[in-house]
Tab-separated table of C-alpha atoms in Angstrom:
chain	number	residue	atom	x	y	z
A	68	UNK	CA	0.000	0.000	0.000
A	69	UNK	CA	1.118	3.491	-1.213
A	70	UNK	CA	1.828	6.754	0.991
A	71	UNK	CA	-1.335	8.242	-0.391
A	72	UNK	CA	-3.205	5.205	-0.077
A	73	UNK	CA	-2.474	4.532	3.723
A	74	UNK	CA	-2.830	8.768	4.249
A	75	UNK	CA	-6.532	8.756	2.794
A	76	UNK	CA	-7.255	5.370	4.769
A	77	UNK	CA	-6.285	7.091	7.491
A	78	UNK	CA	-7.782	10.645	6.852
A	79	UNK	CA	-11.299	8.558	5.922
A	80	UNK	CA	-11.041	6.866	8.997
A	81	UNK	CA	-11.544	10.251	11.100
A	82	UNK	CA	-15.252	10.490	9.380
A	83	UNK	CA	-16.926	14.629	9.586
A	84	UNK	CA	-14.676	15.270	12.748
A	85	UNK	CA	-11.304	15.204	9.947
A	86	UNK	CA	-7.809	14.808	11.476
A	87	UNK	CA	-5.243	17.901	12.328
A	88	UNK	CA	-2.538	17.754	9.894
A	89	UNK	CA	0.326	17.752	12.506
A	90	UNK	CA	-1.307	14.581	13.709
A	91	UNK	CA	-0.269	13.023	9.965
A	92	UNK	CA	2.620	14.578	9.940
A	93	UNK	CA	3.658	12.880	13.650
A	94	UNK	CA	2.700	9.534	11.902
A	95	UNK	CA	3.770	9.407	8.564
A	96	UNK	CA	6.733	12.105	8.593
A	97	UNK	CA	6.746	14.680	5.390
A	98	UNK	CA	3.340	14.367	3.940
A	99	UNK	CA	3.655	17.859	1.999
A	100	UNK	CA	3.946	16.325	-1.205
A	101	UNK	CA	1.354	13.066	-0.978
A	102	UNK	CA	-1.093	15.430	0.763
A	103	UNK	CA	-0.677	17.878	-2.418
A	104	UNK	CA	-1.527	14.613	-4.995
A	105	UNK	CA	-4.411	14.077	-3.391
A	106	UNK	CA	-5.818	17.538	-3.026
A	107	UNK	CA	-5.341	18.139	-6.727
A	108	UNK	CA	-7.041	14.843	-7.337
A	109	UNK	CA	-10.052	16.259	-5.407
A	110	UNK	CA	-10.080	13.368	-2.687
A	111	UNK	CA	-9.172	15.120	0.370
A	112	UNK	CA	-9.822	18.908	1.947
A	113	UNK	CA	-7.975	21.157	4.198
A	114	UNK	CA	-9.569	23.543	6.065
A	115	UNK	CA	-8.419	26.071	8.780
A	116	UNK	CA	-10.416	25.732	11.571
A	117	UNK	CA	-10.068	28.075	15.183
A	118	UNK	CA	-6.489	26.311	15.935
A	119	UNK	CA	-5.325	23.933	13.369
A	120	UNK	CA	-5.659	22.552	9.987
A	121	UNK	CA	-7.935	19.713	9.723
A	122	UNK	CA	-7.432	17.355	6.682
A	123	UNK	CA	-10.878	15.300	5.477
A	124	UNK	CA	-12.230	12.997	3.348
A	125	UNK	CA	-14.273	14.296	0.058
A	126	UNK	CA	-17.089	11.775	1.460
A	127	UNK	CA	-16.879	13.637	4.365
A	128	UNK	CA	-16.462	17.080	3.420
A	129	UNK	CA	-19.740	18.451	3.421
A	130	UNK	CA	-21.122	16.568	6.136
A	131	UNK	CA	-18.264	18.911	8.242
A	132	UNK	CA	-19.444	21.903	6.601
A	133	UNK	CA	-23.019	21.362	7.800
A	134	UNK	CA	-21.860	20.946	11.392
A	135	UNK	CA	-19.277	23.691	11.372
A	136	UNK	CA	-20.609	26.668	9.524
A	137	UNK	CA	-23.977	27.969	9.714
A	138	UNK	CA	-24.188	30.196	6.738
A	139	UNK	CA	-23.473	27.123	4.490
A	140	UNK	CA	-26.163	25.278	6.417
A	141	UNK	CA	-28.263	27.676	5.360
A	142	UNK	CA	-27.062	28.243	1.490
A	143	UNK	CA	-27.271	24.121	0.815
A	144	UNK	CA	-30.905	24.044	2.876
A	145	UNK	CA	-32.247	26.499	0.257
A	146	UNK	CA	-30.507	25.161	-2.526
A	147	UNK	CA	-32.193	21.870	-1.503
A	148	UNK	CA	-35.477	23.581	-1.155
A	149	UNK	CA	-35.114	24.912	-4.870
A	150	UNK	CA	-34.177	21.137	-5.932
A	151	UNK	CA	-37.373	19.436	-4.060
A	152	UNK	CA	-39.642	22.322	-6.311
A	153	UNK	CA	-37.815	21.788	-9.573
A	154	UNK	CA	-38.261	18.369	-9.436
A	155	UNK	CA	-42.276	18.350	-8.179
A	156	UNK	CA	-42.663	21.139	-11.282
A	157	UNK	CA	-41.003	18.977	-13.382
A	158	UNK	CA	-43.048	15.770	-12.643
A	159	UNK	CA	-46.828	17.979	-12.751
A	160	UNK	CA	-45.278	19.094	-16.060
A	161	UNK	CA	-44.840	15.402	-17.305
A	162	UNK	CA	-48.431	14.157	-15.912
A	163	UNK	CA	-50.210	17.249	-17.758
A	164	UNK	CA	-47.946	16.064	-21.143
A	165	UNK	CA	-49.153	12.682	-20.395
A	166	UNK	CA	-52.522	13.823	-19.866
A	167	UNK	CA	-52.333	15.799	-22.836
A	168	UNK	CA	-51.315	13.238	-25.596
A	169	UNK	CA	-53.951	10.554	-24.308
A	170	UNK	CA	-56.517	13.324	-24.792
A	171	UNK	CA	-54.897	13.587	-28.522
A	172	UNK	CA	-55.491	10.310	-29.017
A	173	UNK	CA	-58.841	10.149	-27.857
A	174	UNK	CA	-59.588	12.474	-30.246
A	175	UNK	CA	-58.374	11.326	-33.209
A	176	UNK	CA	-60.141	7.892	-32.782
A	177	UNK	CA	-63.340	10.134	-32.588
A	178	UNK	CA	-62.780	12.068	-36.089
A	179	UNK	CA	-61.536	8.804	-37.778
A	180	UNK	CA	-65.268	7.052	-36.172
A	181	UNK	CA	-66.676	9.941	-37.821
A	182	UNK	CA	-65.471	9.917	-41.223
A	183	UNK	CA	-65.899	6.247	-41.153
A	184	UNK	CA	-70.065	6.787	-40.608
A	185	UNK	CA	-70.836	10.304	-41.048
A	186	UNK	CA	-74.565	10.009	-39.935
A	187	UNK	CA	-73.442	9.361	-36.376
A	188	UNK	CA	-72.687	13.253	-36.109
A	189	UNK	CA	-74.834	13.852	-32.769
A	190	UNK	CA	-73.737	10.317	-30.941
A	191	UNK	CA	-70.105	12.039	-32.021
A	192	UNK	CA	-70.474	15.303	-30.533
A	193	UNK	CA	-71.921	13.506	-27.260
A	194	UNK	CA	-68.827	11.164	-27.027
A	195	UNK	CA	-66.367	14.165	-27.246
A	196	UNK	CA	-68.126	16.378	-24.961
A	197	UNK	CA	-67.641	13.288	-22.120
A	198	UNK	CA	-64.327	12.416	-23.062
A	199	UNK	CA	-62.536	15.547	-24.259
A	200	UNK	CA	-62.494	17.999	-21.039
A	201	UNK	CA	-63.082	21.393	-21.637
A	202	UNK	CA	-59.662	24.036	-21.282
A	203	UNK	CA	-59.998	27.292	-20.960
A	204	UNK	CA	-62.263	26.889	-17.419
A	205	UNK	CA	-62.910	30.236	-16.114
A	206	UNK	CA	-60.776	30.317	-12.646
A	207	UNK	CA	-62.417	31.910	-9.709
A	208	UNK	CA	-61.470	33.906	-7.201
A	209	UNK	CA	-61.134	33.689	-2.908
A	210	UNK	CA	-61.667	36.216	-0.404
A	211	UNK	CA	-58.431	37.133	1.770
A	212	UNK	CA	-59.551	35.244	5.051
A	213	UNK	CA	-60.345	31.846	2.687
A	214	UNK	CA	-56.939	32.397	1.005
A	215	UNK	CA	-55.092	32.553	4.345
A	216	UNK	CA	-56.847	28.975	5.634
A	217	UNK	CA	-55.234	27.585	2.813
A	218	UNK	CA	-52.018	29.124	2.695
A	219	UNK	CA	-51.235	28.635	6.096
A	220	UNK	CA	-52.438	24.660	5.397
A	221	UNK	CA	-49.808	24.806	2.556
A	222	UNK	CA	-46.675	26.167	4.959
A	223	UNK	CA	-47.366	24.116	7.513
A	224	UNK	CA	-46.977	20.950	5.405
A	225	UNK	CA	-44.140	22.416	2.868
A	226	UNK	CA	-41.976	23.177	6.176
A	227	UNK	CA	-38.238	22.983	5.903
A	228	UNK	CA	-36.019	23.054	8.009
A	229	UNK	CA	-34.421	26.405	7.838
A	230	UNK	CA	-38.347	27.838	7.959
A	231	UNK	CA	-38.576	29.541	4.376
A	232	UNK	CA	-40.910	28.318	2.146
A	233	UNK	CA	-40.538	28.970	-1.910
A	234	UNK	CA	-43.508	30.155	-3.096
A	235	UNK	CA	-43.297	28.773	-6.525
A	236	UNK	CA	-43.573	25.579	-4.346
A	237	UNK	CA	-47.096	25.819	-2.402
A	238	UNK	CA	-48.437	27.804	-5.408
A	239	UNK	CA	-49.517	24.703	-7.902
A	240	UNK	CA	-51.215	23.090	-4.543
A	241	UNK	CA	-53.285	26.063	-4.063
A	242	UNK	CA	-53.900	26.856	-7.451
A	243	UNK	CA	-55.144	23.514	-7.877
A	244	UNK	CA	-57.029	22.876	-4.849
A	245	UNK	CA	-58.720	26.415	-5.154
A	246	UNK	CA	-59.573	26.829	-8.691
A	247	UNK	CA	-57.562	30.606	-9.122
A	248	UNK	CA	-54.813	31.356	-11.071
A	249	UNK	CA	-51.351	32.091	-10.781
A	250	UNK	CA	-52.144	36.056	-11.130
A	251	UNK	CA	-54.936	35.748	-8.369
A	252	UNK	CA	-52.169	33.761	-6.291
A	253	UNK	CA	-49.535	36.095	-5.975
A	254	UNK	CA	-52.021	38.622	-5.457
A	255	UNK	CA	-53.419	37.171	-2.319
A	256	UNK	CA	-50.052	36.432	-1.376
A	257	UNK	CA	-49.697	40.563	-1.388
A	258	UNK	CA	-52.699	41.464	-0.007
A	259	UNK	CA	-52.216	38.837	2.736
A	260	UNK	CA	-48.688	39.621	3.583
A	261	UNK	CA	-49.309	43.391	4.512
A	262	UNK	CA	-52.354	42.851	6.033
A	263	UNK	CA	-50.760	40.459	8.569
A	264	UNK	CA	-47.081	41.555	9.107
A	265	UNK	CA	-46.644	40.441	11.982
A	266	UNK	CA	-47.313	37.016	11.446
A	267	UNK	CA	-45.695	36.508	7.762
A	268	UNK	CA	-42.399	37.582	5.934
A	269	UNK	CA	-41.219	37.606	2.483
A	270	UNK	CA	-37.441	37.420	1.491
A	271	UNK	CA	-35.622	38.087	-1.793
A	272	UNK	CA	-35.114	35.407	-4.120
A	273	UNK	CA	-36.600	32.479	-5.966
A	274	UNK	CA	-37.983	32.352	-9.692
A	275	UNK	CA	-41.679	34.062	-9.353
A	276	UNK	CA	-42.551	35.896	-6.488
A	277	UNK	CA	-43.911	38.979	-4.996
A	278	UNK	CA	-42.597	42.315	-5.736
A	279	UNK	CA	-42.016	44.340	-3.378
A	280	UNK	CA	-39.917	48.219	-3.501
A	281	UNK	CA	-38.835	46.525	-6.718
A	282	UNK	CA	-37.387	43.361	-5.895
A	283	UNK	CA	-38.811	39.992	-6.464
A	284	UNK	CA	-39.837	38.200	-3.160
A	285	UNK	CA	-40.091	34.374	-3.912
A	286	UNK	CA	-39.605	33.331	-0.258
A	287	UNK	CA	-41.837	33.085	3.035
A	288	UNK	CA	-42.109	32.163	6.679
A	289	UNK	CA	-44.210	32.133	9.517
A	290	UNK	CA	-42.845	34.305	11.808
């Protein structure tokens, strides 16, 4: 077994908590150079902590991050947040595809029935009226104080950890659930932020949002 080979062993074996250099140094002598390979082959970190530098594994890099430093605790939590709502828009995007072509195909078996027996015009326009849903549906709207059962519904069960929300990822729920649009959405969202201050906040950020002294607001808690 190698230099490198026994260092990273040795390094991995340490887990999140990582191992002070001078401790490597004390056990395998001059580690300057091995240490160097591996760092430019990405499979260990050194960091500087309060009185020492601590060497870790790549495996076991972030996991130290997360316990260490609070501001990139908070930077991966949203970045997660972000992830979990790109993927949910992505699969309500595929279902409404899927949904889509089936309704395509539905339809073209009814105009090839009806050029295939043209007198069957009204037993036609009967079977595409049950199977062929309507778009276009007229959305509706909510008064504040029904808006703000819901939303607060939505935030409690969207909760992360780090207590903001992205609105982008309660809005299809609501949207859905309540029959409005996106425009009537973000308006309530308005209307029901500055009417109750104290108890909601909005932060900078996101795709869609709020806007607010000309910034886009795409994040809230429950304060």
């Amino acid at each position: 077994m190698s230099v490198e080979e026994k260092i990273v062993n040795r390094i991995l074996s340490f887990g999140s908590a990582g191992i002070k250099k001078t401790d490597l140094r004390r056990e395998f002598g001059d580690i300057d150079t091995p240490l160097e390979n591996l760092i430019t082959k990405g499979d260990i970190f050194i960091d500087k902590r309060p009185n020492a530098y601590f060497c870790f594994h790549k495996s076991h890099y972030i996991q130290s991050l997360l316990n260490s430093d609070p501001k990139f605790k908070l930077t991966y939590e949203m970045i997660k947040t972000i992830n979990e709502s790109v993927s949910t828009s992505s699969k309500d995007l595929l279902r409404t595809l899927e949904t889509l072509a089936n309704n395509i195909s539905n339809l073209a078996s009814v105009v090839l029935e009806m050029k295939n027996d043209p007198h069957s015009w009204l037993a036609q326009q009967q079977m595409l009226t049950r199977e062929v849903p309507v778009t276009g549906v007229q959305m509706g709207t909510m008064s504040v104080h029904d808006f703000k059962e819901e939303f607060d519904i939505a935030l409690t069960n969207s909760g992360s950890s780090i207590g903001w929300i992205e609105l982008a990822n309660i809005r299809n729920k609501i949207c859905d659930s309540c029959n409005i649009s996106s425009d009537e959405f973000y308006r309530l969202v308005r209307e029901l932020t500055s009417m109750h201050q104290d108890k909601y906040e909005l932060s900078t950020g996101g795709q869609e949002g709020v806007m607010v002294r000309g910034l886009l607001h795409g994040f809230v808690r429950c304060i």
